[in-house]
Coordinates of C-alpha atoms and ligand atoms in Angstrom, one line a residue:
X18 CA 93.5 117.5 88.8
X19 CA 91.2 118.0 91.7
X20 CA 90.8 115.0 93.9
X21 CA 87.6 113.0 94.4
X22 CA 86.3 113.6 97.4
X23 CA 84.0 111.6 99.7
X24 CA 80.5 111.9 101.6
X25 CA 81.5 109.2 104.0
X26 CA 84.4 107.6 106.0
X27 CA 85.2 104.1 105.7
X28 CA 86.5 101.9 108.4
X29 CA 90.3 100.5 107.5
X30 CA 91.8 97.5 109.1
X31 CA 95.6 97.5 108.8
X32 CA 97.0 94.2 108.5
X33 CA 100.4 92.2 108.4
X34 CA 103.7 91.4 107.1
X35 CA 103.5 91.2 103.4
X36 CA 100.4 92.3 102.9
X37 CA 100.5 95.3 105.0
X38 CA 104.0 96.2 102.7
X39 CA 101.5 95.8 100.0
X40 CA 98.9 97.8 101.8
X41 CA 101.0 101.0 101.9
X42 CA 102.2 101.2 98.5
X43 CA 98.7 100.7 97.4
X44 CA 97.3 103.8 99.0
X45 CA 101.0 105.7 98.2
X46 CA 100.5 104.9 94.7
X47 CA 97.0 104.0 93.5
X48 CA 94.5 105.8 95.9
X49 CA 95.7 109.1 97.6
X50 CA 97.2 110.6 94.2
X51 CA 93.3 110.6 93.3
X52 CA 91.2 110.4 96.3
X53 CA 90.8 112.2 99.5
X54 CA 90.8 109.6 101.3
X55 CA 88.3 109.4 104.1
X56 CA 88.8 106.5 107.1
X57 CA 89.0 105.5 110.4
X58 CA 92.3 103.6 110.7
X59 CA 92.6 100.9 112.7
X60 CA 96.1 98.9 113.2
X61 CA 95.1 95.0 113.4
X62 CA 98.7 94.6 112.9
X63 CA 99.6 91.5 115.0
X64 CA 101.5 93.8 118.2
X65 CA 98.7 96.4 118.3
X66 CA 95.9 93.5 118.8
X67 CA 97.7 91.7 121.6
X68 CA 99.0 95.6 123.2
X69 CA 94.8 95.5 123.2
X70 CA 93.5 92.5 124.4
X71 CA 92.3 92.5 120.9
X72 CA 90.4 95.8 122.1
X73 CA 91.4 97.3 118.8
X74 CA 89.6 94.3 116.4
X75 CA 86.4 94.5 118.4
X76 CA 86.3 98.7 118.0
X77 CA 87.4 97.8 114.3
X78 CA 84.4 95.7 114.0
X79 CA 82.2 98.3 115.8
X80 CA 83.5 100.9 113.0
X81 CA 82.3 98.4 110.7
X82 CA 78.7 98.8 111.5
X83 CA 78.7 102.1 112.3
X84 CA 80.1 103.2 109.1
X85 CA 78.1 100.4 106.8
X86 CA 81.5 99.8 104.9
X87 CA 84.8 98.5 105.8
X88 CA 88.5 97.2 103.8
X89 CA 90.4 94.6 105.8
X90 CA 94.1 93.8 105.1
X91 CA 95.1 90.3 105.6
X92 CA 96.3 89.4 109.4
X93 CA 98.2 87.1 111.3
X94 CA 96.1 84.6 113.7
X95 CA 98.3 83.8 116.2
X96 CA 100.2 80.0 117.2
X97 CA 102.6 78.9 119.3
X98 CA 105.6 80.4 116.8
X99 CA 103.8 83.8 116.4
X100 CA 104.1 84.4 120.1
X101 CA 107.6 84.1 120.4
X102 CA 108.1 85.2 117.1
X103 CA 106.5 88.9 118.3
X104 CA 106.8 88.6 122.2
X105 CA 102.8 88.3 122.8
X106 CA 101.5 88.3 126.2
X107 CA 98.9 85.5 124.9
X108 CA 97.9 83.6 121.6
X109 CA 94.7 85.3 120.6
X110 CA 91.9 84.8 118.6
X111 CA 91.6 84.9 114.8
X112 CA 90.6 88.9 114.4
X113 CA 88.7 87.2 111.4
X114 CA 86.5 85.0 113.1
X115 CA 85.9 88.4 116.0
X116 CA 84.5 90.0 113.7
X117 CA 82.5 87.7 111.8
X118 CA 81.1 86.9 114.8
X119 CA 80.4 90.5 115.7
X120 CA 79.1 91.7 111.7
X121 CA 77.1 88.1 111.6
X122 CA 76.6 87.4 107.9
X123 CA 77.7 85.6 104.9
X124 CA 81.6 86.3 103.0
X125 CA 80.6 86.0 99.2
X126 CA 83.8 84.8 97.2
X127 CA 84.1 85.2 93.5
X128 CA 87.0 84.5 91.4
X129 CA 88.6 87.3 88.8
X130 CA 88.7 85.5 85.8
X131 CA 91.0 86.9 82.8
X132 CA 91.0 85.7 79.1
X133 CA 94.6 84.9 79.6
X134 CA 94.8 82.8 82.8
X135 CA 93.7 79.0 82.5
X136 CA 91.8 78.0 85.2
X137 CA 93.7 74.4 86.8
X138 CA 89.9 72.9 86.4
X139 CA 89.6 73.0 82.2
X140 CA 85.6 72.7 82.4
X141 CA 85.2 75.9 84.6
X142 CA 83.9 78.3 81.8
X143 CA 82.3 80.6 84.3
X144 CA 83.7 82.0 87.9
X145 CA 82.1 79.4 90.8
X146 CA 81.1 82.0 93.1
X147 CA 81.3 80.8 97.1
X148 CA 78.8 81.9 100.0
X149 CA 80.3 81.2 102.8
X150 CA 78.3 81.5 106.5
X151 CA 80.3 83.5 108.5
X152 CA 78.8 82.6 111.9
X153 CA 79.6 79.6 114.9
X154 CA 80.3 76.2 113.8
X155 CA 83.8 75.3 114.9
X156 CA 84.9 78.6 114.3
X157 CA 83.5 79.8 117.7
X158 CA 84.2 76.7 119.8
X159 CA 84.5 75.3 122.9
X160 CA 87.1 72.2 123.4
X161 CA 89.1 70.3 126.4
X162 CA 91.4 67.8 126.8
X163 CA 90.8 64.9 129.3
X164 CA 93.5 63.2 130.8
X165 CA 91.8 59.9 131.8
X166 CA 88.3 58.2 131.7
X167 CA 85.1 59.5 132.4
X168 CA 81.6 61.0 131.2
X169 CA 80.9 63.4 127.9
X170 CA 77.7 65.0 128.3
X171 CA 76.1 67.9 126.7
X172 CA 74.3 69.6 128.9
X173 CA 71.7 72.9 127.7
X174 CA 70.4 74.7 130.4
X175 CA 67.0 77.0 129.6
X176 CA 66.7 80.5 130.4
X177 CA 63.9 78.9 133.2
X178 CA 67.0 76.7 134.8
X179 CA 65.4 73.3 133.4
X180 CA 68.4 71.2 131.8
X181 CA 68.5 68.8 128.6
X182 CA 71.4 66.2 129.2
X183 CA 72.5 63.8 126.9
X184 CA 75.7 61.5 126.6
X185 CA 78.5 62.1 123.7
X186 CA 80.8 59.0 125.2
X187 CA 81.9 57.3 127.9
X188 CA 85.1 57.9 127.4
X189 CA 87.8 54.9 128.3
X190 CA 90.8 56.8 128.1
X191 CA 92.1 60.5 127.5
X192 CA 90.9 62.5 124.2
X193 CA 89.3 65.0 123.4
X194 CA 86.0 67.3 123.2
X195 CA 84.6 70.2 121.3
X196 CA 81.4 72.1 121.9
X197 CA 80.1 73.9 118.4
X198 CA 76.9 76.0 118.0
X199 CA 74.4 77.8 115.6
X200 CA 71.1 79.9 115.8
X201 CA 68.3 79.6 113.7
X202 CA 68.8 83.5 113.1
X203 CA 71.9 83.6 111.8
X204 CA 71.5 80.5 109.5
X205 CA 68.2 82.3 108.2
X206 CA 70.0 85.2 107.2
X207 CA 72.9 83.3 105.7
X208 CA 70.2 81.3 103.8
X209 CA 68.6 85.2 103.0
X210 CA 71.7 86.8 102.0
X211 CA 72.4 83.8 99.3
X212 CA 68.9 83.4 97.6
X213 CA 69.2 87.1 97.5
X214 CA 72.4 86.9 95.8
X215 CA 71.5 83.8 93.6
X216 CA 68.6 86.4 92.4
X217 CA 70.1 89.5 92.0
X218 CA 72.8 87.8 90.0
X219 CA 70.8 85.5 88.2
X220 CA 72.7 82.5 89.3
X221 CA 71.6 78.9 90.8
X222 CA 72.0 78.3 94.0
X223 CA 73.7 75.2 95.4
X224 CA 73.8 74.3 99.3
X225 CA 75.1 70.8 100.7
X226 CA 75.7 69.4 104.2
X227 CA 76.2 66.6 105.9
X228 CA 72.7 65.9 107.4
X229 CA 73.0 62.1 106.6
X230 CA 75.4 62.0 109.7
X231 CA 74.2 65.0 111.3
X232 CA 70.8 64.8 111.3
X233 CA 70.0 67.4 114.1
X234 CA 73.0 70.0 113.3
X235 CA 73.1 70.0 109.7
X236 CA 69.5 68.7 109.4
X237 CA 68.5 71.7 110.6
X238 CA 70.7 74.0 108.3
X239 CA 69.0 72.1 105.2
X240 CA 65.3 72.4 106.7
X241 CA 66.1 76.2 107.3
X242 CA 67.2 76.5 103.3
X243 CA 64.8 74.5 101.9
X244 CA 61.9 76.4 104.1
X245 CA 63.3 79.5 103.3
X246 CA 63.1 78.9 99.7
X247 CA 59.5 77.6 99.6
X248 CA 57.9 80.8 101.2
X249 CA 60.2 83.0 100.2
X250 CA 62.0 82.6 96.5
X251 CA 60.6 79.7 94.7
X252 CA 58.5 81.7 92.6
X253 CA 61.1 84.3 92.0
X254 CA 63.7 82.0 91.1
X255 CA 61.5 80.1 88.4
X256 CA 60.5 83.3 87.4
X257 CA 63.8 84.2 86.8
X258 CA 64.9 81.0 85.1
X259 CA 67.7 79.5 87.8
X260 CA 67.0 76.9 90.6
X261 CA 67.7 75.8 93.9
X262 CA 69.5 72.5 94.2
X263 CA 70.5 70.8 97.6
X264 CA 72.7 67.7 97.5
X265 CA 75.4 65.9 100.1
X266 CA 78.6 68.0 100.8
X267 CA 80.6 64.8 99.3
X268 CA 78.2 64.8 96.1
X269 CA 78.6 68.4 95.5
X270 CA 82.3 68.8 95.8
X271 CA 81.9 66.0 93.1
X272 CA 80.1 67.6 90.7
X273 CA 81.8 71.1 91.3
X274 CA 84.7 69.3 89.7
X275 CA 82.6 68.8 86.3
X276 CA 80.3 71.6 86.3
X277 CA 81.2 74.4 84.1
X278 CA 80.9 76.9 87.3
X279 CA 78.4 79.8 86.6
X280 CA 76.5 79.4 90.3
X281 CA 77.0 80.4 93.6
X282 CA 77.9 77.5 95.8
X283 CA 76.9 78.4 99.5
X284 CA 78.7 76.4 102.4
X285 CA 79.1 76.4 105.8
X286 CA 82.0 78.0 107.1
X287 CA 84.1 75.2 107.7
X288 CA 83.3 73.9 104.0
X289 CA 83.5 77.5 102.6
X290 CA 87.3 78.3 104.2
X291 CA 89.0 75.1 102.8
X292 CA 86.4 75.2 99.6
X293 CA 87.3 78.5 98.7
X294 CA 90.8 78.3 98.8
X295 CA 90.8 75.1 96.4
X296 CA 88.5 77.1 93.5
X297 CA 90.6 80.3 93.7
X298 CA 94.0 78.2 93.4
X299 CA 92.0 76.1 90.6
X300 CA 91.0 79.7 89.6
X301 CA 94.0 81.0 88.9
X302 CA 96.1 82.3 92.3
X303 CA 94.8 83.1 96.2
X304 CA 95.0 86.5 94.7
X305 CA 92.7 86.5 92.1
X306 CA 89.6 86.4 94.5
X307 CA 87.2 89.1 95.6
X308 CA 86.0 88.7 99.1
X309 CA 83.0 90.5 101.0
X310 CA 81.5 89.9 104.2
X311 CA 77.7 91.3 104.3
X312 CA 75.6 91.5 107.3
X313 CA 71.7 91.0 107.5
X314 CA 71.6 94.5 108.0
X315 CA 73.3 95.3 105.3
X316 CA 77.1 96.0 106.1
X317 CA 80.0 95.3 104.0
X318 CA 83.3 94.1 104.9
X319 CA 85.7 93.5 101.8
X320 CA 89.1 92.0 102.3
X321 CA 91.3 90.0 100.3
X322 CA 90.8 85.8 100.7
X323 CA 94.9 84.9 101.4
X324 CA 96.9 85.0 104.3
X325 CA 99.7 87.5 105.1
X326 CA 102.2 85.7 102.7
X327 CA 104.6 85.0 105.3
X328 CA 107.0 83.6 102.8
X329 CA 107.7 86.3 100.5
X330 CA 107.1 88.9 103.6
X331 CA 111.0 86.9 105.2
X332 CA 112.4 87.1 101.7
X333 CA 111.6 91.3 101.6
X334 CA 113.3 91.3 104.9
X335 CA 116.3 90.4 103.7
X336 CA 116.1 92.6 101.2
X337 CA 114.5 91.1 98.2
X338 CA 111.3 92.8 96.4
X339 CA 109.0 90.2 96.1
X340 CA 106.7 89.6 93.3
X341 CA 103.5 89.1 95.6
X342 CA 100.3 89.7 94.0
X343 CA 98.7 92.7 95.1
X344 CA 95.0 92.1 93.0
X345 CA 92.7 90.8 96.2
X346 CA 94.4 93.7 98.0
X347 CA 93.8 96.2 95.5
X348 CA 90.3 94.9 94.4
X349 CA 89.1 94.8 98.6
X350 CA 89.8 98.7 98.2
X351 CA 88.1 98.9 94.5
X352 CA 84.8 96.8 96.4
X353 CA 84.7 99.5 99.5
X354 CA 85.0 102.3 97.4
X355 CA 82.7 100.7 94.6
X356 CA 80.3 100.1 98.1
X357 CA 80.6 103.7 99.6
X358 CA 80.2 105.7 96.4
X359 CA 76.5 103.3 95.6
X360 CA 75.4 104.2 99.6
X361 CA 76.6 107.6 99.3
X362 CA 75.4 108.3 95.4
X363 CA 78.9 109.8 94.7
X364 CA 79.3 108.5 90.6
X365 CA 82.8 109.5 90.8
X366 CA 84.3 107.5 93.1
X367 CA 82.3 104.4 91.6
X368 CA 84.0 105.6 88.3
X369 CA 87.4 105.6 90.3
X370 CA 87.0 102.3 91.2
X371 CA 85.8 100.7 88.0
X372 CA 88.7 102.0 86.3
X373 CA 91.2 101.1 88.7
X374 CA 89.9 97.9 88.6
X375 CA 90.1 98.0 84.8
X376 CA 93.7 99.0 84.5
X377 CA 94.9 96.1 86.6
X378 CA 92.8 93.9 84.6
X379 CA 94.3 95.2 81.5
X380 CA 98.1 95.0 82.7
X381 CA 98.2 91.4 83.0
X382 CA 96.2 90.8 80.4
X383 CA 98.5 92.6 78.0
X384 CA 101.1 89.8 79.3
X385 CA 102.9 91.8 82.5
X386 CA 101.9 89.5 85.6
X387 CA 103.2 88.8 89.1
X388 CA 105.4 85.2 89.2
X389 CA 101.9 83.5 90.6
X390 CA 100.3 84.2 87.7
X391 CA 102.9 83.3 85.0
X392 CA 102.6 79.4 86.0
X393 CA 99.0 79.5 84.4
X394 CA 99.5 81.9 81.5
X395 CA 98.2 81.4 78.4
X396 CA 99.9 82.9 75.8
X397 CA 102.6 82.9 78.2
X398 CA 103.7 86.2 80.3
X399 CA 105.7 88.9 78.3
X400 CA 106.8 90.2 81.5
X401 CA 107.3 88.8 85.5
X402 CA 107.7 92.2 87.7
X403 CA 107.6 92.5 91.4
X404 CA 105.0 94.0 93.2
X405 CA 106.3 97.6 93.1
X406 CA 106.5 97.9 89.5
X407 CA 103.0 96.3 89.0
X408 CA 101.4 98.9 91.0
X409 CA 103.7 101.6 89.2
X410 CA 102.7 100.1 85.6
X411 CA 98.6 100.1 87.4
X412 CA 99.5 103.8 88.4
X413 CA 100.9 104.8 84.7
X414 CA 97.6 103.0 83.5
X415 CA 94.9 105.2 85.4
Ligands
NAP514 P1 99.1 82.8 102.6 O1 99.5 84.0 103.2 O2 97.7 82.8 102.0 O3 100.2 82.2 101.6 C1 100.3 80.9 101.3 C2 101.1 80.8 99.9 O4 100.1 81.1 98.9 C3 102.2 81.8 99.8 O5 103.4 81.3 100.3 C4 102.2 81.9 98.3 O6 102.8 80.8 97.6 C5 100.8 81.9 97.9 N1 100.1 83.2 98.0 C6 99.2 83.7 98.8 N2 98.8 84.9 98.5 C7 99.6 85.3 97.5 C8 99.7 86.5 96.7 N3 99.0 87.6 97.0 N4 100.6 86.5 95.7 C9 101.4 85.5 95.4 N5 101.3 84.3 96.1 C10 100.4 84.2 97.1 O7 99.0 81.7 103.8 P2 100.0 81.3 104.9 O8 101.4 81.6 104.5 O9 99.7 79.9 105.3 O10 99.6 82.2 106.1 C11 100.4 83.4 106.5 C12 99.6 84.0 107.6 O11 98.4 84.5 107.1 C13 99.3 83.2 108.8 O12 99.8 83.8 110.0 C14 97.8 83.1 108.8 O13 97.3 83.1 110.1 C15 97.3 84.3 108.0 N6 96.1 84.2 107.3 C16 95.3 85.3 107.3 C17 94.1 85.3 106.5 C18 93.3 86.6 106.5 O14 93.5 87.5 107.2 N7 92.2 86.7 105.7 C19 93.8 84.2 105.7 C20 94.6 83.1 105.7 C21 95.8 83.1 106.5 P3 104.4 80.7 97.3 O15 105.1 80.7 98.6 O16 104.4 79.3 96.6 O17 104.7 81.8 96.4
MG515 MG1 90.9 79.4 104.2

């Protein structure tokens, strides 16, 4: 069988421990036996990134936007244990939050539902899809530590040297500070990308903050939304039969809990990292998520929502084969393909990538599942493999 080739490279971020395992089996087993492969391979593997000075994540990133499409494998950020763990020079910055920063954008997360997995939450008929801004906020912060009293002030200085000053505290004793920011643009185009979304899918929207306590910083996130929808999709969403519906951050994650899901749910990034963990382990498993990070100008990042799985990555050392779910891997590659054939206009590869995404599907619906699944089955699993012979059965399949 001739192999499917491609117009256009994509850019490939190697990852670590289990998931990079994972990573190489699925290319071994599910991709190169059908595609010629075309990428740019960067190793975001946790050595080459601090051999770097992290050099590596921003060219990554770079490759990114050059290319228009990129497939992230899920990476280590660096603590105390991790650099003695792998002899760093230095703890470095989450290679997740570099290049968010650098692409901009909003990561869209959507559960894989199957008709044989119960979701944890019984009224959630339909997947809850997630928005999550992928710009500033805590996530590109500035703190200290004081070590006695003194003065907290925020201080903006304009690009004409003038200076706003204002007082966070007198403080009495030691503590602590942090500095957070956002721009109007990128809150714009996060606001953009979901109404877009919301339209293209057909879903409502939802958006929530805090703006009863933070009247400037969220304030301004909700005015930007709500302005955004008036000029801009207001008649296209009531044409289209869905709404727009802003409420508290406490009052939403209320009623998330009793909806039936069926919208997209756009947070801020702090709210969309612990948010989206809770609906895809409500959902099913970390592993049955898709994830995408899209840029204003239209660049796609795919990746898969869960960490490294440090746990079953020690229990493969000593020898063990793991039964570590390999879906948001696979279906991260499945999205950039899916994403490269549609910009290219190359029907076969978009064909490749519906029907490996099919024959996964399939498998653990006909009752052979990774261990994380078989907790939620229903009928129960006919068959717990590791995660070799899952991608072999996915491989027989195609
Ligand atoms: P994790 O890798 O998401 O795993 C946490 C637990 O969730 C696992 O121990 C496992 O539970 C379950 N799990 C996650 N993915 C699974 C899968 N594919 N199949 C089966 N079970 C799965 O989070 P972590 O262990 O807290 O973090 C490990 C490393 O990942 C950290 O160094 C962190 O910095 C990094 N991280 C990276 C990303 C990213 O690159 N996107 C995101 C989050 C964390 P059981 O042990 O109960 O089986
Ligand atoms: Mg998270």
């Amino acid at each position: 069988m001739a192999k499917i080739q491609m117009k256009n490279a994509i850019a490939e971020l190697d990852g670590d421990e289990m998931t990079r395992v994972l990573w190489e089996v699925i290319k071994e087993k599910l991709l190169n036996p059908f595609i010629d492969l075309k990428v740019e391979y960067y190793d975001l593997g946790l050595k080459a990134r601090d051999d770097s000075n992290d050099g590596v994540t921003y060219e990554a990133a770079a490759a990114i936007k050059r290319l228009g499409v990129g497939v992230k494998c899920a990476t280590i950020t660096s603590n105390a244990a991790r650099v003695t763990e792998y002899k760093l020079k230095q703890l470095t910055p989450s290679p997740n939050g570099i290049i968010r920063a650098e692409l901009d954008g909003t990561v869209f997360r959507k559960p894989i539902i199957l008709k044989n997995i119960r979701p944890s939450v019984s009224c959630w008929k339909k997947p809850l899809i997630l928005g999550r801004h992928a710009y500033g906020d805590v996530y590109k912060n500035c703190e200290m530590e004081t070590d006695g009293p003194g003065k907290a002030e925020l201080v903006f200085t304009k690009a004409d040297g003038t200076e706003i000053r204002k007082t966070i505290m007198e403080m009495k004793g030691p503590g602590i500070l942090q500095g957070i920011h956002n721009l109007d643009a990128s809150i714009e185009s996060f606001a953009r990308a979901c109404f877009f979304y919301g339209l293209s899918e057909k879903l409502d929207v939802w958006f929530a903050t805090k703006d009863t306590i933070s009247k400037i910083y969220d304030g301004t996130f909700k005015q930007i939304f709500q302005h955004i929808y008036d000029t801009e999709y207001k008649e296209k969403f009531e044409q289209a039969g869905i709404e727009y519906f802003y409420t508290l951050i406490d009052d939403a994650v209320a009623r998330v809990m009793k909806s039936e899901g069926g919208f997209l749910w756009a947070c801020k990034n702090y709210d969309g990292d612990v948010m989206s963990d809770m609906v895809a382990s409500a959902s099913g498993s970390l592993a049955m998520m898709t994830s995408v990070l899209v840029s204003p100008d239209g660049v796609f990042e795919y990746e898969a929502a869960h960490g490294t799985v440090q746990r079953h990555y020690y229990k493969y050392l000593e020898g063990e084969k793991p039964s570590t779910n390999p879906v948001a891997l696979i279906f991260a590659w499945t999205g950039a393909l899916a994403k490269r054939a549609e910009l290219d206009r190359t029907p076969e590869l978009s064909d490749f990538a519906n029907r490996l995404e099919k024959a996964t599907l399939d498998l653990i619906e006909s009752g052979t599942m990774t261990g994380d699944l078989s907790r939620l089955a229903d009928p129960p699993a006919k068959e717990i493999v590791n995660s070799w012979q899952f991608i072999d059965l996915i491989a027989e399949k195609l």
